[in-house]
PDB file of C-alpha atoms in Angstrom:
ATOM      1  CA  UNK A   1      15.833-199.673 192.257  1.00 80.00           C
ATOM      2  CA  UNK A   2      14.289-203.161 192.076  1.00 92.00           C
ATOM      3  CA  UNK A   3      10.869-204.840 191.831  1.00 95.00           C
ATOM      4  CA  UNK A   4       9.455-202.497 189.186  1.00 95.00           C
ATOM      5  CA  UNK A   5       5.800-202.369 188.094  1.00 96.00           C
ATOM      6  CA  UNK A   6       4.520-200.234 185.187  1.00 97.00           C
ATOM      7  CA  UNK A   7       0.941-199.155 184.428  1.00 96.00           C
ATOM      8  CA  UNK A   8      -0.645-196.822 181.892  1.00 96.00           C
ATOM      9  CA  UNK A   9      -1.900-193.523 183.315  1.00 96.00           C
ATOM     10  CA  UNK A  10      -5.516-192.569 182.513  1.00 93.00           C
ATOM     11  CA  UNK A  11      -4.419-189.218 181.016  1.00 94.00           C
ATOM     12  CA  UNK A  12      -1.641-190.768 178.914  1.00 97.00           C
ATOM     13  CA  UNK A  13       1.892-191.876 179.624  1.00 98.00           C
ATOM     14  CA  UNK A  14       3.009-194.463 182.143  1.00 98.00           C
ATOM     15  CA  UNK A  15       3.989-194.674 185.776  1.00 98.00           C
ATOM     16  CA  UNK A  16       6.681-196.934 187.221  1.00 98.00           C
ATOM     17  CA  UNK A  17       6.595-197.977 190.884  1.00 98.00           C
ATOM     18  CA  UNK A  18       9.684-199.552 192.407  1.00 98.00           C
ATOM     19  CA  UNK A  19      11.395-200.449 195.664  1.00 97.00           C
ATOM     20  CA  UNK A  20      14.000-197.883 196.657  1.00 96.00           C
ATOM     21  CA  UNK A  21      16.331-199.722 199.026  1.00 94.00           C
ATOM     22  CA  UNK A  22      18.211-196.500 199.747  1.00 93.00           C
ATOM     23  CA  UNK A  23      15.032-194.945 201.163  1.00 95.00           C
ATOM     24  CA  UNK A  24      14.158-197.587 203.752  1.00 95.00           C
ATOM     25  CA  UNK A  25      12.672-200.029 201.223  1.00 97.00           C
ATOM     26  CA  UNK A  26       9.780-197.723 200.347  1.00 97.00           C
ATOM     27  CA  UNK A  27       7.959-197.518 197.021  1.00 98.00           C
ATOM     28  CA  UNK A  28       8.950-194.661 194.752  1.00 98.00           C
ATOM     29  CA  UNK A  29       7.407-193.618 191.426  1.00 98.00           C
ATOM     30  CA  UNK A  30       8.600-192.237 188.093  1.00 98.00           C
ATOM     31  CA  UNK A  31       6.605-191.096 185.039  1.00 98.00           C
ATOM     32  CA  UNK A  32       7.268-191.403 181.320  1.00 98.00           C
ATOM     33  CA  UNK A  33       5.501-190.259 178.181  1.00 98.00           C
ATOM     34  CA  UNK A  34       7.480-192.615 175.906  1.00 97.00           C
ATOM     35  CA  UNK A  35       8.717-195.530 178.098  1.00 97.00           C
ATOM     36  CA  UNK A  36      12.311-194.458 177.356  1.00 97.00           C
ATOM     37  CA  UNK A  37      12.780-191.284 179.391  1.00 98.00           C
ATOM     38  CA  UNK A  38      11.669-191.211 183.024  1.00 97.00           C
ATOM     39  CA  UNK A  39      11.105-188.416 185.520  1.00 98.00           C
ATOM     40  CA  UNK A  40      11.328-189.460 189.170  1.00 98.00           C
ATOM     41  CA  UNK A  41       8.293-188.294 191.176  1.00 97.00           C
ATOM     42  CA  UNK A  42       9.658-189.411 194.544  1.00 97.00           C
ATOM     43  CA  UNK A  43       8.191-191.493 197.369  1.00 98.00           C
ATOM     44  CA  UNK A  44       4.770-193.003 196.660  1.00 98.00           C
ATOM     45  CA  UNK A  45       4.222-195.338 199.653  1.00 98.00           C
ATOM     46  CA  UNK A  46       6.189-194.913 202.884  1.00 97.00           C
ATOM     47  CA  UNK A  47       3.961-196.471 205.555  1.00 95.00           C
ATOM     48  CA  UNK A  48       6.320-199.408 206.112  1.00 96.00           C
ATOM     49  CA  UNK A  49       9.386-201.134 204.739  1.00 97.00           C
ATOM     50  CA  UNK A  50       8.307-203.427 201.905  1.00 97.00           C
ATOM     51  CA  UNK A  51       9.082-204.695 198.425  1.00 97.00           C
ATOM     52  CA  UNK A  52       7.391-205.887 195.256  1.00 97.00           C
ATOM     53  CA  UNK A  53       4.851-203.128 194.514  1.00 98.00           C
ATOM     54  CA  UNK A  54       2.189-204.336 192.116  1.00 97.00           C
ATOM     55  CA  UNK A  55      -0.484-201.992 190.719  1.00 98.00           C
ATOM     56  CA  UNK A  56      -3.700-203.047 188.971  1.00 98.00           C
ATOM     57  CA  UNK A  57      -7.229-201.750 188.363  1.00 97.00           C
ATOM     58  CA  UNK A  58     -10.168-203.772 189.652  1.00 97.00           C
ATOM     59  CA  UNK A  59     -13.742-202.850 190.506  1.00 95.00           C
ATOM     60  CA  UNK A  60     -13.290-199.315 189.170  1.00 94.00           C
ATOM     61  CA  UNK A  61     -10.406-198.459 191.522  1.00 96.00           C
ATOM     62  CA  UNK A  62      -6.633-198.707 191.480  1.00 97.00           C
ATOM     63  CA  UNK A  63      -5.026-201.151 193.909  1.00 98.00           C
ATOM     64  CA  UNK A  64      -1.452-201.660 195.009  1.00 98.00           C
ATOM     65  CA  UNK A  65      -0.155-204.625 196.942  1.00 98.00           C
ATOM     66  CA  UNK A  66       3.286-204.673 198.530  1.00 98.00           C
ATOM     67  CA  UNK A  67       5.117-207.464 200.332  1.00 98.00           C
ATOM     68  CA  UNK A  68       5.706-206.559 203.983  1.00 98.00           C
ATOM     69  CA  UNK A  69       7.185-210.016 204.686  1.00 96.00           C
ATOM     70  CA  UNK A  70       4.136-210.713 206.870  1.00 97.00           C
ATOM     71  CA  UNK A  71       1.533-210.772 204.105  1.00 97.00           C
ATOM     72  CA  UNK A  72       0.586-208.375 201.335  1.00 98.00           C
ATOM     73  CA  UNK A  73      -0.305-204.789 202.338  1.00 98.00           C
ATOM     74  CA  UNK A  74      -3.320-203.589 200.327  1.00 98.00           C
ATOM     75  CA  UNK A  75      -3.562-199.936 199.281  1.00 98.00           C
ATOM     76  CA  UNK A  76      -6.238-198.235 197.178  1.00 98.00           C
ATOM     77  CA  UNK A  77      -6.208-195.071 195.070  1.00 97.00           C
ATOM     78  CA  UNK A  78      -8.644-193.154 192.909  1.00 96.00           C
ATOM     79  CA  UNK A  79      -5.922-191.194 191.088  1.00 95.00           C
ATOM     80  CA  UNK A  80      -2.699-193.314 191.221  1.00 97.00           C
ATOM     81  CA  UNK A  81      -1.143-190.530 193.326  1.00 96.00           C
ATOM     82  CA  UNK A  82      -2.524-190.834 196.876  1.00 97.00           C
ATOM     83  CA  UNK A  83      -2.567-194.376 198.334  1.00 98.00           C
ATOM     84  CA  UNK A  84      -4.765-195.331 201.291  1.00 97.00           C
ATOM     85  CA  UNK A  85      -3.822-198.464 203.290  1.00 98.00           C
ATOM     86  CA  UNK A  86      -6.602-201.082 203.492  1.00 97.00           C
ATOM     87  CA  UNK A  87      -5.184-203.911 205.604  1.00 96.00           C
ATOM     88  CA  UNK A  88      -3.372-207.129 204.742  1.00 98.00           C
ATOM     89  CA  UNK A  89      -4.113-210.199 202.654  1.00 98.00           C
ATOM     90  CA  UNK A  90      -2.199-213.509 202.583  1.00 98.00           C
ATOM     91  CA  UNK A  91      -1.186-212.807 206.171  1.00 98.00           C
ATOM     92  CA  UNK A  92      -2.667-216.031 207.574  1.00 96.00           C
ATOM     93  CA  UNK A  93      -1.737-219.568 206.565  1.00 95.00           C
ATOM     94  CA  UNK A  94      -3.887-221.370 204.023  1.00 96.00           C
ATOM     95  CA  UNK A  95      -5.052-224.974 204.302  1.00 96.00           C
ATOM     96  CA  UNK A  96      -4.024-226.236 200.853  1.00 94.00           C
ATOM     97  CA  UNK A  97      -0.846-228.309 200.506  1.00 94.00           C
ATOM     98  CA  UNK A  98       2.286-226.133 200.871  1.00 95.00           C
ATOM     99  CA  UNK A  99       0.170-223.003 201.455  1.00 96.00           C
ATOM    100  CA  UNK A 100       1.233-222.449 205.044  1.00 92.00           C
ATOM    101  CA  UNK A 101       2.856-219.241 206.194  1.00 93.00           C
ATOM    102  CA  UNK A 102       2.709-215.816 204.606  1.00 96.00           C
ATOM    103  CA  UNK A 103       2.071-215.163 200.916  1.00 97.00           C
ATOM    104  CA  UNK A 104       5.146-213.444 199.455  1.00 97.00           C
ATOM    105  CA  UNK A 105       5.982-211.307 196.397  1.00 95.00           C
ATOM    106  CA  UNK A 106       2.612-211.500 194.696  1.00 97.00           C
ATOM    107  CA  UNK A 107       1.598-210.715 191.140  1.00 97.00           C
ATOM    108  CA  UNK A 108      -1.958-210.140 189.932  1.00 97.00           C
ATOM    109  CA  UNK A 109      -3.718-210.986 186.665  1.00 94.00           C
ATOM    110  CA  UNK A 110      -7.097-209.251 186.263  1.00 94.00           C
ATOM    111  CA  UNK A 111      -9.663-211.699 184.829  1.00 91.00           C
ATOM    112  CA  UNK A 112     -12.886-209.656 185.075  1.00 89.00           C
ATOM    113  CA  UNK A 113     -14.366-206.343 186.182  1.00 90.00           C
ATOM    114  CA  UNK A 114     -14.262-207.286 189.880  1.00 88.00           C
ATOM    115  CA  UNK A 115     -12.190-210.455 189.888  1.00 91.00           C
ATOM    116  CA  UNK A 116      -8.527-211.360 189.484  1.00 95.00           C
ATOM    117  CA  UNK A 117      -6.061-214.131 190.291  1.00 96.00           C
ATOM    118  CA  UNK A 118      -3.169-213.470 192.658  1.00 97.00           C
ATOM    119  CA  UNK A 119      -0.032-215.577 192.336  1.00 97.00           C
ATOM    120  CA  UNK A 120       2.327-215.720 195.308  1.00 98.00           C
ATOM    121  CA  UNK A 121       4.851-218.005 196.914  1.00 96.00           C
ATOM    122  CA  UNK A 122       5.219-219.592 200.312  1.00 96.00           C
ATOM    123  CA  UNK A 123       8.067-221.316 202.139  1.00 94.00           C
ATOM    124  CA  UNK A 124       6.409-224.579 203.233  1.00 92.00           C
ATOM    125  CA  UNK A 125       7.433-225.568 206.728  1.00 86.00           C
ATOM    126  CA  UNK A 126       9.446-222.359 207.062  1.00 81.00           C
ATOM    127  CA  UNK A 127      12.337-223.786 205.054  1.00 83.00           C
ATOM    128  CA  UNK A 128      14.146-222.610 201.943  1.00 89.00           C
ATOM    129  CA  UNK A 129      11.862-224.519 199.565  1.00 93.00           C
ATOM    130  CA  UNK A 130       9.337-222.329 197.735  1.00 95.00           C
ATOM    131  CA  UNK A 131       5.862-223.197 196.490  1.00 96.00           C
ATOM    132  CA  UNK A 132       3.927-221.067 193.985  1.00 96.00           C
ATOM    133  CA  UNK A 133       0.256-220.656 194.884  1.00 96.00           C
ATOM    134  CA  UNK A 134      -2.771-218.956 193.305  1.00 96.00           C
ATOM    135  CA  UNK A 135      -5.958-217.559 194.807  1.00 97.00           C
ATOM    136  CA  UNK A 136      -8.906-215.496 193.639  1.00 95.00           C
ATOM    137  CA  UNK A 137      -9.078-211.760 194.410  1.00 96.00           C
ATOM    138  CA  UNK A 138     -12.408-209.975 194.463  1.00 96.00           C
ATOM    139  CA  UNK A 139     -13.691-206.499 195.216  1.00 95.00           C
ATOM    140  CA  UNK A 140     -16.571-206.778 197.673  1.00 93.00           C
ATOM    141  CA  UNK A 141     -18.129-203.762 199.350  1.00 93.00           C
ATOM    142  CA  UNK A 142     -15.272-201.588 198.113  1.00 93.00           C
ATOM    143  CA  UNK A 143     -12.633-203.830 199.723  1.00 95.00           C
ATOM    144  CA  UNK A 144     -10.132-206.179 198.123  1.00 97.00           C
ATOM    145  CA  UNK A 145     -10.698-209.704 199.434  1.00 96.00           C
ATOM    146  CA  UNK A 146      -8.768-212.942 199.052  1.00 97.00           C
ATOM    147  CA  UNK A 147      -9.846-216.384 200.286  1.00 95.00           C
ATOM    148  CA  UNK A 148      -6.756-218.486 199.727  1.00 96.00           C
ATOM    149  CA  UNK A 149      -8.649-221.636 200.775  1.00 97.00           C
ATOM    150  CA  UNK A 150     -11.321-221.262 198.068  1.00 95.00           C
ATOM    151  CA  UNK A 151     -10.993-224.136 195.587  1.00 93.00           C
ATOM    152  CA  UNK A 152      -9.905-222.911 192.152  1.00 90.00           C
ATOM    153  CA  UNK A 153     -11.155-224.512 188.954  1.00 84.00           C
ATOM    154  CA  UNK A 154      -9.656-223.882 185.549  1.00 77.00           C
ATOM    155  CA  UNK A 155      -9.068-222.235 183.415  1.00 77.00           C
ATOM    156  CA  UNK A 156      -7.806-219.622 185.872  1.00 76.00           C
ATOM    157  CA  UNK A 157      -6.779-217.167 183.198  1.00 73.00           C
ATOM    158  CA  UNK A 158      -8.576-216.126 180.008  1.00 68.00           C
ATOM    159  CA  UNK A 159      -7.962-218.712 177.284  1.00 68.00           C
ATOM    160  CA  UNK A 160      -8.003-216.233 174.411  1.00 70.00           C
ATOM    161  CA  UNK A 161      -4.553-214.912 173.657  1.00 61.00           C
ATOM    162  CA  UNK A 162      -3.069-211.870 171.965  1.00 55.00           C
TER     163      UNK A 162
END
């Protein structure tokens, strides 16, 4: 098990999503009431081989993105159990410096009710060098959208801390 993501469940407890390499690189899930003891639920997303599941709530719905090595697969859920595929993001090159190629292994920070920032990396020029990029995510018309060419102005993240 690698690439774990944990989120609180609406009814209490937590769910962990992770890449199970032994099951064709699909996302599996496990639940816990105390974050110490976990009960495996089994496969959660099996539509393709992928890695890096990341779950977040935005625009009143739950979203999961997974890295299919050709962009980020977007999935949506109303209950954190059933996941519906909704296309790809970061699957076309951007125009900013070093933002060519696919966006890989993304993480999301929610910054508002219908807006978030996605952080991802690219391999500029197709080489081994990596470049970390950021873009705005939005929910528009019930779909998760990402314009990686949109200019970002700071601060990107909320400035108030814990």
